[in-house]
Structure formats: C-alpha cells, structure tokens
Amino acid sequence: MSDSDDRNIYLSTMPPAEAVDRVKAALDRAALIKAETVPAHEACGRVTSQPIFARCSSPTFHAAAMDGIAVTSAATFAAREGSPVVLKLGQGYRPVNTGHPLPEGMDAVVMIEHVEQLDAETVSIEAPAFPWQHVRRIGEDIVATELLLPQNHSLSPYDVGALLAAGIFELSVWERVRLTFIPTGDEVLDFTTCPTPEAGQVIESNSQVFRAIAASWGALPTHTAPVPDKPEALRAAVAAALAGGAHVVVVGAGSSAGSKDFTRSTFESFGQLLAHGISVMPGKPTVLGVTKGLFEGRLMVGAPGYPVSAVVCLEDVLEPIVRWLMRQASPGRQKITARLARKTPSRPGMEEIVRLAVGKVGGGFVAAPLARGAGLITSLTKAQAITRIPAQSEGLTQDEFIEAELLVPLAGLESVLVHIGSHDNILDLLANELMGLAEPLSLVSSHVGSMGGLTALKNGAALFAGCHLFDPATNDFNFPFLAKHLPGMDLTVINLAIRHQGLMVQPGNPKKITGVADLAREDVTFINRQRGAGTRILLDHHLSAAGIAPQAVRGYDREEYTHMAVAVNVLTHAADCGLGIFAAAKALGLDFAPLALERYDLVLPTASLDDPRIKTLRAVIGTGQFQERMRALGGYDTPLTGKIMKPGMGLAG
C-alpha cells in the first residue's frame, strides 16, 4: 500500500456555524453539565442554575442618609429663617451619622450643616424637615422575597454585593466546563522543560493559548505533556482525560490529511465523528466527535496544529459550544467600518479570515491586512481586528470599506428586551422564564410608570411598555391615552393579565382599612406611587369619585416606584396602607382590601411584531405553563393574556 493510501481524506467540510449546531444537537447539556453550590462571595463569573430570591431587605432598617441630627419632622414644621425651632438632646433630637439606624419615634434627618449648636444639649434649625428627609428606608434597594437574579444569569462583581446584601451566602450555579488539551507530535517539545529546539523541532505553546482563551470563557482548562505520534499513545491520553472528568477533550494537531494524523481514527474508536473539516481558512483541519459507551456524551475536538488555525477552531467553533454548555451568552465583538489599506486577494470556495492592524486616520478607520500564514503567531499578537472574506469572493480591493470585528468583547445587545413602563411582579417571572429558554433572552426593565412608558415609546427608547391606564370617560384602558399622547403612531396592544388592585394593609388590618374612604382618616397614613404611574391615576379616580381631596390623604405626596416598595413600607409600619397589586401584598404576607380590576397591557410599535425577540416574548406569554405560574402569584386573571386588544374592549375582551 502506498503512502497516499494511508492518508486521511477530509469528509465533506461545513461552515463553522453548522458544525456548532451539529454538536449542540448531539450533546445532552442537562446530563453533561450539573449544578453545584458555591459560596456567594466566590460566585463572580459563574452562572445561576435557578432563580435567586432575596432573603433580607436592604437596608434592613431605616438608616440615616446624612450626618446630622434625627428629628420628628412634625416638631420642626414651624422652623423659618429668623424664627428657628429649638430642640433638646434626647427629647427633640439625637445625633446620627450616615448609616446609623434611625432612632425610635423619629422620621427625618437634618444635615449637620443646617444645625446650629447652641450648647452641649441644645440645637436650633431654621428650616422644617419633611417626613423621611435624608432617610434610607428599609427595603429601599432590595425587598425580601423579590427576584434578585434570574436563572442562567452570569454573575458580576456587583451581583456578589447584591447577593450578600440580600442575605444570600451560598447559591446554586452551573458547574464549569472542564476541558483537557492534549498536544501531539514527535517534533513538539514540552515548554515546561525550557528546551532549545533543534532543526525540525518546535516548542509547544498552543496548549497555553488554549488554556488562557478557555479560562476567559469561565471554563476550567488543563493540559497534558506532548503525546508522541503513536495511535496507542493518543488513545491512552484521550482515555485518561475522559476518566479524569473532562467534559471536552481537545487534541492539538494530528487532524489534517497526513498519514501520521491519528485524531480522526482515535475519535471514531471512542464514539461518533460529527465533522472532519470546516469551510473556513485558516482553521479547516478541525475535527469534532461525541463519545459513546463508558464516557457517554462527551465532546472531542481535533484542533489544527498551526496557531492561527487553532485559534479559529477555538473561537469560531469551541467557544460558542462551551458558552452554550455553561448557559452563557457570547459577548460578541464590536464591529466597525474601515477602509482597506491595500488589495487583499482570496481564493474562492471557502470563507477566509484576515487579521488586521487598525488605526484611526482623520475621521475614519483604516485597516491594514497582516500576513496570512496559518503558522504566523505574530499575526495574532499584532491584530486589532479581523475581517471575513466571503467564500464566493475573489478578495477585497484597496480602499474598499469593509466590516471589521474588533478583538474585544461586546455584550450581546441583540438578545436584550428593553421594557420601560409600569412595574408588575409578572415582569420578574417573565425575566426568569426568558432566561430559561434554550436561546436565552435578557429582559431589562425600567420602572417609570405607565405614562413614562408611553413617553419612551414616543422617543424610540423602548421595545415595549407595560401600561394599565384607566379612562373613566370610556371605561376603557390605555387606548384613550395612546390616542392623546401618541397620535399617529402605529401601535399594537397585547394583554398580559387582568390584575387585582387594592389597598395593601398591615397583617390583621389593625386599623380596619376597607376602602378609599378610610384614606381621609387622621389616624391613617398612606404611601403613594409616583406621578404618572397607572396606580396613581387609578387612586386619583377613586379619590375623586369619593369626594376626597388628595391633600386630605396623609402621605399622598410620599412616592415609591414599585408595588413591592409600597408593600414593604406597609410591612415595616412606615405607612398604614398603600395602593398596589394583590401579588405584592401576598408576597410579603400583607392583608388586602380589593378596590378594582384593571387590564395590564404591553404596548409596542406594530413593526416590532416581526422582531424575533418579540415573537419569543409572545410565545412565552401564550403558553399555559406561564399563565399558570402567573395565576399562582395571586391576583392575576388570564382570560385575555396574549390577545391583541382593540379600543372599547375594556375587561371583557
């Protein structure tokens, strides 16, 4: 048999994305990657395997936000410039520093700069303090029981702080992907021995490039000493890596079409070959396989030996697979438009990746192609960007404007759903549900009230807005406000839920608050939602119907931005009651006096209905499983959920 008969022949090559999809279809992610518990303070960079709910509120007590004196605000109302109020230590005031607990019976802090010390126990102030002035109220940042972080969330240093602040000291995360890199070749020298290569020898370095790249993904890479070009030696090394618990085994070199390249046959002895060759240069000699039998369901990767080719295999094929296994979104790369400094020919038939040196000249970017040899590691160290020449192209011309991918991470903004509008606890549920998808979406929500959401839509600042604006004149929701504030905009309104609004009161309802009429009582204090919130508009409607002026409600001007914030104020006796949704009252164990049913809708530009993110959002909302979870929160009815609303439907649909 001739030498040529011993050579490997490439199977049909395929684009990297197709190879990645083939691997994903072959691996059982849930069986391969398990959850584990880690200390919260060591969790940065890990990915949550389940939703995390706050155990404690933050702050856990009413705290001074300034250095100064704590006072009872009512005792300061007479203070005027030139006519100060005099306070005695212990009875009228107590000194406090920033972060100190607010003394019992006091509800405001006066900054030290505004206090005149008359003697050791007496001070005077010339301006009144309003209730809760310069006070960080309990739960201002985090409210116990609310969703702190969803599942499949990559934890940042800030998240670690939030976990500890919320009383979470350990949590469940997905284990890191364990990878073992096996360099091969009789000519390859172990770098740990600090060798000096002779003719025909090279110092092994790809394993350390691999280790650094894989570690940047949050994986756990290891490597072995170089393995000689003997089939039995390579099989033993792969078996040892699998027995050692590697989820992924990467064999360096040994994957091209040479007679001494044993990767393909070795992989076939352990399982099934998925790909032999990808249609991109450099990087073509990439092999992919999945194990069967004793080590069922592990990934085997054959990486090219040349460093530039190996990096393409790692970044274009292995990285998306590893991040998928760890439930991470790929950070992506910033793309810019640059003018090509010189002609760059390319052979048609296969995509080519060209590394670029990029700089800014005048008002734009200029890109200079670097040397394209697959073995030129310096092209990796010198490059600021890459560009991709399509398979059908014969190359790029000088001065052509090209798309360049900067070699820096970029957050995947295309997978973010931006919501601005009214707060609802369903949004937390929805955020967690979206992050649990096979292709996760991140829901970012800014709670500015229903009217704030409409303004954001008008300015093109939001993908959709949650609204529950009731119009007494038409007995309808949202549409009268859209016609008034967003005339001419082509909008679609989709119902999320019919929800129960009412007065949240302290457990046992000690003050017997049953309706809006009780808000005018002198012994009842109220906590309100911010101006523009649909709940605030609903309150004003009911106050007007009851003939109660807003100024007759003690606490009408005290505002919070979410239902949970209102609920925690009631729970901690900062207020006797507040208007909000039943789900918030239930979450904190409050009593609830029903007031009204209302329709909470999602409003979005009609053109966004074709957006894949919106399609996914609608698909999730429309499932019976999600609607059942909504109802389980309490205070939500779902007969209209997912339906497109029209003017005049009201609550009947």
XYZ file of C-alpha atoms in Angstrom:
653
model
C 0.000 0.000 0.000
C 1.402 3.426 -0.936
C 1.897 6.334 1.463
C -1.013 8.150 -0.188
C -3.304 5.253 0.649
C -2.531 5.798 4.362
C -3.562 9.441 4.319
C -6.777 10.717 5.842
C -9.264 12.183 3.401
C -11.415 15.103 4.575
C -15.069 14.369 4.944
C -17.388 16.992 3.498
C -16.444 20.332 5.061
C -19.138 22.517 6.594
C -19.440 26.127 7.827
C -18.436 26.626 11.490
C -21.993 27.556 12.485
C -23.313 24.300 11.049
C -20.641 22.339 12.903
C -21.617 24.087 16.146
C -25.291 23.275 15.607
C -24.436 19.649 14.901
C -22.548 19.394 18.192
C -25.377 21.034 20.152
C -27.837 18.544 18.695
C -25.584 15.619 19.649
C -24.871 16.656 23.256
C -27.271 16.299 26.187
C -26.431 19.530 28.001
C -28.598 18.785 31.015
C -26.908 15.411 31.535
C -23.388 16.701 30.895
C -23.301 19.901 32.974
C -24.666 19.689 36.526
C -25.493 22.307 39.152
C -23.315 22.838 42.201
C -23.453 25.024 45.301
C -20.777 27.683 45.857
C -20.262 30.477 48.430
C -21.774 33.748 47.245
C -18.542 35.655 47.782
C -16.764 33.322 45.332
C -19.504 33.288 42.684
C -18.311 36.080 40.384
C -18.209 34.841 36.809
C -20.448 31.845 37.500
C -23.930 31.298 36.050
C -27.006 30.797 38.229
C -28.768 27.465 37.767
C -32.016 28.650 39.362
C -33.654 31.963 40.284
C -32.335 33.712 43.389
C -34.820 35.422 45.692
C -33.789 37.937 48.334
C -33.777 36.597 51.897
C -33.369 40.006 53.537
C -34.353 43.529 52.646
C -31.647 46.134 52.102
C -31.363 48.255 54.107
C -32.746 46.086 56.893
C -33.589 49.161 58.935
C -34.429 52.824 58.412
C -30.996 54.447 58.166
C -29.660 57.983 58.220
C -28.521 59.043 54.755
C -26.582 62.072 56.044
C -24.533 63.121 59.056
C -26.664 65.340 61.277
C -29.497 65.012 63.757
C -32.525 62.743 63.755
C -35.775 64.531 64.495
C -39.521 64.097 64.484
C -40.482 66.055 61.381
C -43.744 67.341 62.855
C -41.782 69.100 65.604
C -39.849 71.122 63.004
C -42.683 72.436 60.841
C -42.643 75.884 62.494
C -38.953 76.495 61.694
C -38.301 79.522 59.485
C -35.335 81.665 58.647
C -35.036 84.137 61.500
C -37.510 82.112 63.551
C -35.730 78.868 64.424
C -37.058 75.849 66.253
C -35.010 74.905 69.318
C -34.554 71.190 70.088
C -33.224 69.424 73.168
C -30.955 66.372 73.072
C -32.761 63.106 73.743
C -36.263 64.565 73.502
C -36.210 66.677 70.342
C -33.229 65.248 68.522
C -30.467 62.677 68.534
C -27.103 62.943 66.727
C -26.694 60.445 63.861
C -24.055 59.656 61.293
C -24.591 58.299 57.813
C -25.709 54.677 58.023
C -26.848 54.819 61.649
C -30.276 53.365 62.486
C -32.961 55.999 62.785
C -33.854 56.362 66.487
C -37.253 55.117 67.559
C -40.019 57.679 67.051
C -38.031 59.870 64.654
C -38.716 60.104 60.934
C -36.266 62.608 59.414
C -32.631 63.726 59.423
C -31.393 67.322 59.295
C -27.947 67.720 57.737
C -25.272 68.824 60.189
C -24.581 71.867 58.002
C -28.106 73.109 58.736
C -27.862 72.691 62.508
C -26.688 75.415 64.928
C -25.308 74.042 68.194
C -26.423 76.399 70.978
C -24.921 74.413 73.843
C -23.981 70.832 74.636
C -27.609 69.683 74.605
C -29.430 72.304 72.564
C -29.592 72.968 68.825
C -31.647 75.201 66.559
C -32.752 74.797 62.939
C -34.205 77.449 60.618
C -35.892 75.152 58.059
C -38.527 72.465 58.585
C -37.760 68.802 57.911
C -40.248 66.844 55.860
C -41.111 63.216 56.742
C -38.344 60.752 55.748
C -35.979 63.530 54.720
C -32.429 62.142 54.292
C -33.512 58.684 55.401
C -32.812 55.419 53.579
C -35.950 53.445 54.258
C -35.965 49.716 54.828
C -36.104 47.892 51.523
C -35.141 50.976 49.528
C -32.713 48.852 47.492
C -33.814 45.230 47.938
C -37.104 43.854 49.239
C -37.145 40.423 50.861
C -38.750 37.669 48.719
C -38.456 39.550 45.422
C -36.468 38.164 42.499
C -32.860 39.220 42.888
C -31.322 37.353 39.938
C -32.901 35.034 37.333
C -31.660 31.619 36.331
C -28.874 31.449 33.739
C -27.573 34.858 34.808
C -23.820 35.479 34.585
C -22.755 36.876 37.931
C -20.817 40.155 38.045
C -18.868 41.646 40.975
C -21.894 43.864 41.634
C -24.145 40.805 41.769
C -21.935 39.362 44.504
C -22.533 42.508 46.554
C -26.275 42.272 45.949
C -26.314 38.596 46.997
C -24.604 39.298 50.291
C -26.730 42.389 50.928
C -29.827 40.242 50.413
C -28.621 37.598 52.902
C -27.657 35.017 50.273
C -24.446 33.312 51.398
C -24.413 30.369 49.018
C -26.188 29.624 45.767
C -26.608 27.038 43.031
C -24.632 27.604 39.823
C -23.818 25.543 36.749
C -20.514 23.745 37.080
C -17.700 24.953 34.864
C -16.915 23.078 31.682
C -13.767 21.016 32.186
C -11.504 20.852 29.131
C -8.260 18.974 28.616
C -5.838 19.923 25.819
C -3.561 17.155 24.501
C -0.717 18.400 22.283
C 0.678 15.802 19.867
C 3.707 15.326 17.653
C 7.144 13.762 17.803
C 8.645 17.160 16.962
C 6.825 19.023 19.764
C 8.879 19.921 22.868
C 7.383 20.330 26.345
C 7.687 24.021 27.209
C 7.883 23.251 30.934
C 11.380 21.850 30.395
C 12.550 25.182 28.932
C 14.005 23.487 25.842
C 16.042 24.937 22.971
C 14.643 23.466 19.744
C 16.863 21.936 17.113
C 16.109 21.615 13.421
C 12.669 20.050 12.925
C 11.527 20.761 16.491
C 9.067 23.322 17.901
C 8.277 24.421 21.422
C 4.702 23.525 22.305
C 2.644 26.658 23.010
C -0.867 26.032 21.676
C -1.943 24.434 24.963
C -1.279 27.688 26.789
C -3.105 29.790 24.217
C -5.980 27.342 24.636
C -5.753 27.499 28.423
C -5.901 31.299 28.510
C -8.725 31.537 25.964
C -10.822 28.835 27.650
C -10.255 30.374 31.083
C -11.573 33.696 29.734
C -14.842 31.887 28.992
C -15.074 30.830 32.647
C -14.156 27.216 31.854
C -11.635 25.011 33.701
C -8.869 24.091 31.227
C -5.977 21.703 31.843
C -3.308 20.322 29.542
C -1.012 17.327 29.250
C 2.575 16.920 28.168
C 3.020 16.387 24.399
C 1.991 12.928 23.206
C 4.091 11.194 20.518
C 2.712 10.258 17.108
C 1.626 6.768 18.100
C -2.051 5.725 17.892
C -1.918 3.789 21.156
C -0.354 6.752 22.984
C -3.054 9.151 21.755
C -5.850 6.725 22.658
C -4.390 6.332 26.157
C -4.164 10.107 26.616
C -7.769 10.654 25.491
C -8.998 7.823 27.752
C -7.136 9.309 30.727
C -8.627 12.756 30.114
C -12.141 11.316 29.915
C -11.597 9.215 33.032
C -10.362 12.361 34.791
C -13.746 14.011 34.277
C -13.145 16.209 31.233
C -16.347 17.295 29.527
C -14.319 18.251 26.444
C -11.071 16.751 25.163
C -9.113 18.797 22.630
C -6.347 17.112 20.661
C -3.856 19.593 19.259
C -2.526 18.813 15.758
C -2.994 15.370 14.251
C -6.171 16.437 12.454
C -5.023 17.251 8.919
C -4.736 14.929 5.941
C -1.334 13.440 6.751
C -0.510 9.782 7.275
C 0.601 10.431 10.884
C -2.605 12.271 11.811
C -4.466 9.871 14.082
C -7.126 12.146 15.587
C -9.957 11.062 13.315
C -9.394 7.331 13.836
C -8.930 7.842 17.579
C -12.223 9.737 17.872
C -14.008 7.026 15.894
C -12.700 4.442 18.357
C -14.316 6.369 21.236
C -17.594 7.292 19.576
C -19.112 9.087 16.605
C -17.483 11.583 14.240
C -19.587 14.720 13.684
C -17.343 16.815 11.448
C -13.993 16.493 9.726
C -13.077 19.834 8.232
C -14.762 23.243 8.406
C -15.127 25.530 5.400
C -13.002 28.415 6.643
C -9.347 29.317 6.196
C -7.350 29.150 8.355
C -8.976 26.504 10.554
C -10.039 23.890 8.022
C -8.440 20.845 9.782
C -10.980 20.815 12.622
C -12.458 17.517 13.813
C -15.499 17.106 16.058
C -16.862 13.974 17.673
C -19.006 12.773 20.560
C -18.167 9.864 22.832
C -20.286 6.748 23.274
C -20.263 3.921 25.782
C -18.407 4.279 29.092
C -17.888 8.036 28.766
C -21.200 8.757 27.041
C -21.927 12.236 25.738
C -18.529 13.999 25.978
C -17.188 16.250 23.248
C -13.960 15.500 21.352
C -12.278 18.253 19.340
C -9.347 17.981 16.978
C -7.685 21.408 16.702
C -5.233 22.252 13.898
C -1.568 22.428 14.825
C -0.781 25.812 13.318
C -1.553 28.507 15.920
C -3.709 30.814 13.758
C -5.770 27.836 12.557
C -6.048 26.566 16.134
C -7.375 29.938 17.355
C -10.043 29.958 14.630
C -11.116 26.481 15.775
C -11.252 27.638 19.399
C -13.032 30.965 18.813
C -15.411 30.115 15.962
C -16.295 26.536 16.937
C -15.373 25.641 20.513
C -16.242 28.919 22.254
C -19.935 29.001 21.227
C -20.270 25.352 22.268
C -18.656 25.880 25.682
C -20.664 29.024 26.397
C -23.841 27.183 25.421
C -22.937 24.366 27.813
C -22.421 26.889 30.637
C -25.599 28.843 29.735
C -23.616 31.949 28.881
C -24.316 34.425 26.132
C -21.393 35.115 23.835
C -20.067 38.640 24.391
C -19.629 39.120 20.658
C -17.343 41.665 19.055
C -17.679 45.343 18.320
C -17.983 45.885 14.564
C -16.767 48.965 12.778
C -16.497 50.114 9.184
C -12.928 50.582 7.980
C -11.202 51.461 4.705
C -8.858 48.713 3.498
C -5.299 49.949 3.045
C -4.365 47.509 0.275
C -5.768 44.913 -2.056
C -6.336 41.501 -0.433
C -6.931 38.663 -2.901
C -8.571 35.410 -1.774
C -9.233 32.014 -3.285
C -12.971 31.470 -3.957
C -14.761 28.487 -2.488
C -14.060 28.939 1.227
C -14.507 31.800 3.686
C -11.216 33.378 4.703
C -10.478 35.198 7.938
C -7.951 38.005 7.597
C -6.346 39.640 10.624
C -5.992 43.381 10.550
C -3.982 46.150 12.095
C -6.433 49.007 12.565
C -5.912 52.671 13.321
C -7.841 55.904 13.100
C -6.836 58.271 10.337
C -8.660 61.567 10.090
C -12.316 60.970 10.653
C -12.388 57.232 9.995
C -10.678 53.876 10.459
C -8.068 52.348 8.197
C -7.275 48.603 8.223
C -4.028 47.034 7.052
C -4.089 43.271 6.397
C -1.429 41.312 8.291
C 0.488 38.337 6.947
C -1.905 35.426 6.444
C 0.235 32.367 7.157
C -1.559 29.907 9.453
C 1.671 29.413 11.385
C 2.380 33.102 11.991
C 1.537 33.557 15.659
C 2.659 37.183 15.465
C -0.350 37.912 13.273
C -2.388 37.103 16.381
C -0.374 39.347 18.658
C -0.385 42.298 16.251
C -4.002 42.245 15.159
C -6.622 44.676 16.418
C -9.402 43.228 14.272
C -10.407 40.618 11.728
C -12.461 40.736 8.579
C -14.135 37.845 6.779
C -13.888 37.407 3.037
C -16.969 35.531 1.776
C -16.492 32.131 0.139
C -17.758 33.369 -3.222
C -15.422 36.381 -3.290
C -12.067 36.631 -5.047
C -10.884 39.102 -2.450
C -11.104 42.731 -1.375
C -9.963 45.791 -3.273
C -7.898 48.655 -1.981
C -9.905 51.485 -0.414
C -12.920 49.193 -0.145
C -14.964 49.797 3.001
C -15.101 46.589 4.982
C -16.728 45.384 8.183
C -14.068 44.777 10.820
C -14.616 42.858 14.075
C -12.584 44.342 16.886
C -10.857 41.743 19.045
C -12.554 42.989 22.220
C -15.647 41.581 23.968
C -19.048 43.075 23.295
C -22.216 42.390 25.238
C -24.830 40.670 23.138
C -27.332 43.532 22.929
C -29.342 41.745 20.272
C -30.593 39.363 22.935
C -31.885 42.114 25.228
C -35.542 43.083 25.574
C -35.849 46.662 26.804
C -39.038 47.381 28.736
C -39.839 50.831 30.082
C -43.137 51.436 31.825
C -45.285 50.286 34.706
C -43.924 47.839 37.246
C -45.551 44.469 37.767
C -44.353 41.334 39.521
C -45.076 39.363 36.349
C -42.066 41.067 34.773
C -39.796 39.247 37.247
C -41.471 35.982 36.386
C -41.153 36.758 32.688
C -37.477 37.681 33.037
C -36.712 34.341 34.643
C -38.749 32.444 32.052
C -36.945 34.119 29.146
C -33.552 33.301 30.646
C -34.595 29.648 30.907
C -35.032 29.283 27.154
C -32.648 27.237 25.031
C -31.596 30.556 23.459
C -31.970 32.930 26.422
C -33.256 36.479 26.226
C -32.469 39.073 28.853
C -35.313 41.333 29.955
C -34.184 44.752 31.114
C -36.957 46.712 32.780
C -37.073 50.343 33.901
C -39.997 51.166 36.168
C -41.083 54.702 35.313
C -44.847 54.266 35.353
C -47.324 53.853 32.512
C -47.040 57.430 31.264
C -43.257 57.202 31.367
C -43.502 54.085 29.224
C -45.594 55.885 26.618
C -43.018 58.680 26.511
C -40.265 56.112 25.966
C -42.189 54.592 23.063
C -42.673 58.016 21.535
C -38.925 58.673 21.710
C -37.963 55.259 20.360
C -36.241 54.357 23.630
C -38.116 51.142 24.466
C -39.053 47.948 22.675
C -42.313 47.789 24.601
C -44.057 49.414 27.552
C -46.268 47.977 30.290
C -49.378 50.121 30.803
C -52.594 49.948 32.829
C -54.116 53.399 32.309
C -57.846 53.542 33.030
C -60.073 56.147 31.384
C -63.338 56.657 33.336
C -64.963 58.525 30.451
C -64.814 55.494 28.137
C -64.476 52.745 30.750
C -61.538 51.527 28.689
C -57.823 51.001 29.254
C -54.770 52.502 27.540
C -56.274 53.320 24.131
C -57.632 56.771 25.083
C -54.153 57.667 26.382
C -52.460 56.358 23.240
C -54.742 58.475 21.093
C -53.994 61.550 23.177
C -50.264 61.214 23.776
C -49.041 59.146 20.796
C -51.321 60.224 17.938
C -50.435 58.772 14.576
C -48.122 56.045 15.920
C -48.866 52.541 14.658
C -49.039 50.595 17.910
C -50.193 47.148 18.965
C -51.579 46.415 22.429
C -51.216 42.893 23.836
C -52.779 41.912 27.151
C -50.514 40.412 29.785
C -53.070 39.965 32.571
C -56.115 41.318 34.349
C -54.872 42.136 37.798
C -56.405 42.927 41.174
C -55.600 46.344 42.609
C -56.414 47.217 46.185
C -55.220 48.634 49.461
C -52.327 46.729 51.000
C -52.607 46.894 54.785
C -50.653 45.507 57.709
C -51.263 41.879 58.713
C -54.512 41.570 60.602
C -55.559 45.018 59.310
C -55.318 46.616 62.789
C -56.800 49.921 61.607
C -59.723 48.258 59.820
C -58.998 49.898 56.469
C -61.508 48.633 53.927
C -61.723 51.246 51.192
C -60.729 54.624 49.796
C -62.929 56.459 52.318
C -60.560 55.342 55.083
C -57.701 57.249 53.481
C -59.199 60.507 54.738
C -58.975 59.382 58.356
C -56.492 61.270 60.537
C -55.133 58.057 62.019
C -54.297 56.511 58.616
C -51.027 57.154 56.780
C -50.660 56.330 53.113
C -47.754 55.564 50.759
C -48.325 56.561 47.130
C -46.916 55.649 43.713
C -45.010 58.173 41.632
C -46.694 60.738 39.439
C -47.562 59.221 36.047
C -47.959 55.690 37.391
C -51.175 53.957 36.380
C -51.778 53.044 40.024
C -51.545 56.740 40.962
C -54.047 57.615 38.215
C -56.370 54.866 39.479
C -56.118 56.249 43.007
C -56.922 59.779 41.841
C -60.002 58.479 40.038
C -61.312 56.741 43.151
C -60.497 59.689 45.396
C -62.413 61.976 43.039
C -65.355 59.589 42.958
C -65.373 59.522 46.772
C -65.121 63.313 47.019
C -61.762 63.183 48.807
C -59.140 65.830 48.051
C -55.564 64.490 47.666
C -54.323 66.826 50.388
C -56.719 65.129 52.814
C -54.728 61.904 52.469
C -51.827 61.781 54.896
C -48.853 60.561 52.818
C -50.308 61.311 49.397
C -47.042 63.047 48.422
C -44.808 60.192 49.605
C -43.896 58.249 46.462
C -42.455 54.840 45.593
C -41.716 53.381 42.160
C -42.808 49.747 42.515
C -45.593 47.752 44.108
C -43.062 45.841 46.196
C -41.593 49.071 47.558
C -45.077 50.205 48.595
C -45.686 46.812 50.200
C -42.506 46.890 52.277
C -43.373 50.363 53.556
C -46.649 48.964 54.832
C -44.996 45.863 56.250
C -42.490 47.941 58.242
C -45.116 50.390 59.519
C -43.694 53.310 57.542
C -47.281 53.620 56.303
C -50.587 52.079 57.305
C -51.564 51.276 53.738
C -50.769 51.747 50.071
C -52.473 51.033 46.774
C -50.997 48.128 44.817
C -51.466 44.708 43.324
C -52.520 41.641 45.257
C -49.376 39.730 44.250
C -47.175 42.238 46.095
C -49.329 42.011 49.222
C -49.280 38.218 49.077
C -45.510 38.104 48.633
C -44.958 39.960 51.924
C -47.852 38.490 53.865
C -49.970 41.656 53.949
C -53.722 41.854 54.077
C -55.520 43.196 51.028
C -58.695 45.220 50.542
C -59.768 44.814 46.868
C -60.506 48.040 45.001
C -60.598 47.387 41.244
C -59.786 45.056 38.387
C -57.586 46.506 35.683
C -56.020 45.438 32.413
C -52.228 45.381 32.319
C -51.170 45.522 28.667
C -47.919 45.545 26.720
C -47.780 48.337 24.148
C -45.287 48.156 21.282
C -44.763 49.515 17.774
C -46.604 47.292 15.314
C -43.427 46.971 13.250
C -41.815 45.194 16.236
C -44.173 42.237 15.883
C -41.721 40.802 13.335
C -38.800 41.168 15.763
C -37.661 37.644 16.793
C -37.363 38.802 20.395
C -40.995 39.943 20.431
C -42.074 36.709 18.762
C -40.320 34.773 21.523
C -41.870 37.007 24.179
C -45.367 36.406 22.781
C -44.735 32.678 22.543
C -43.754 32.513 26.224
C -46.730 34.618 27.336
C -49.076 32.412 25.326
C -48.104 29.153 26.998
C -50.448 27.580 29.523
C -47.477 26.856 31.785
C -46.509 30.516 32.038
C -50.102 31.621 32.601
C -50.453 29.053 35.370
C -47.358 30.481 37.037
C -48.839 33.975 36.738
C -52.038 32.891 38.460
C -50.018 31.189 41.189
C -48.550 34.586 42.141
C -52.058 35.599 43.180
C -54.292 38.383 41.954
C -53.980 37.720 38.223
C -56.675 36.566 35.805
C -55.630 35.370 32.345
C -58.689 35.151 30.024
C -57.179 37.795 27.728
C -53.480 37.007 28.180
C -51.589 37.114 24.884
C -54.502 38.537 22.907
C -54.280 41.681 20.788
C -56.583 44.293 22.271
C -58.776 46.789 20.428
C -60.386 50.056 21.637
C -63.527 49.548 23.686
C -62.766 46.019 24.852
C -62.353 47.044 28.484
C -62.118 43.974 30.691
C -64.461 41.856 28.608
C -62.241 41.411 25.566
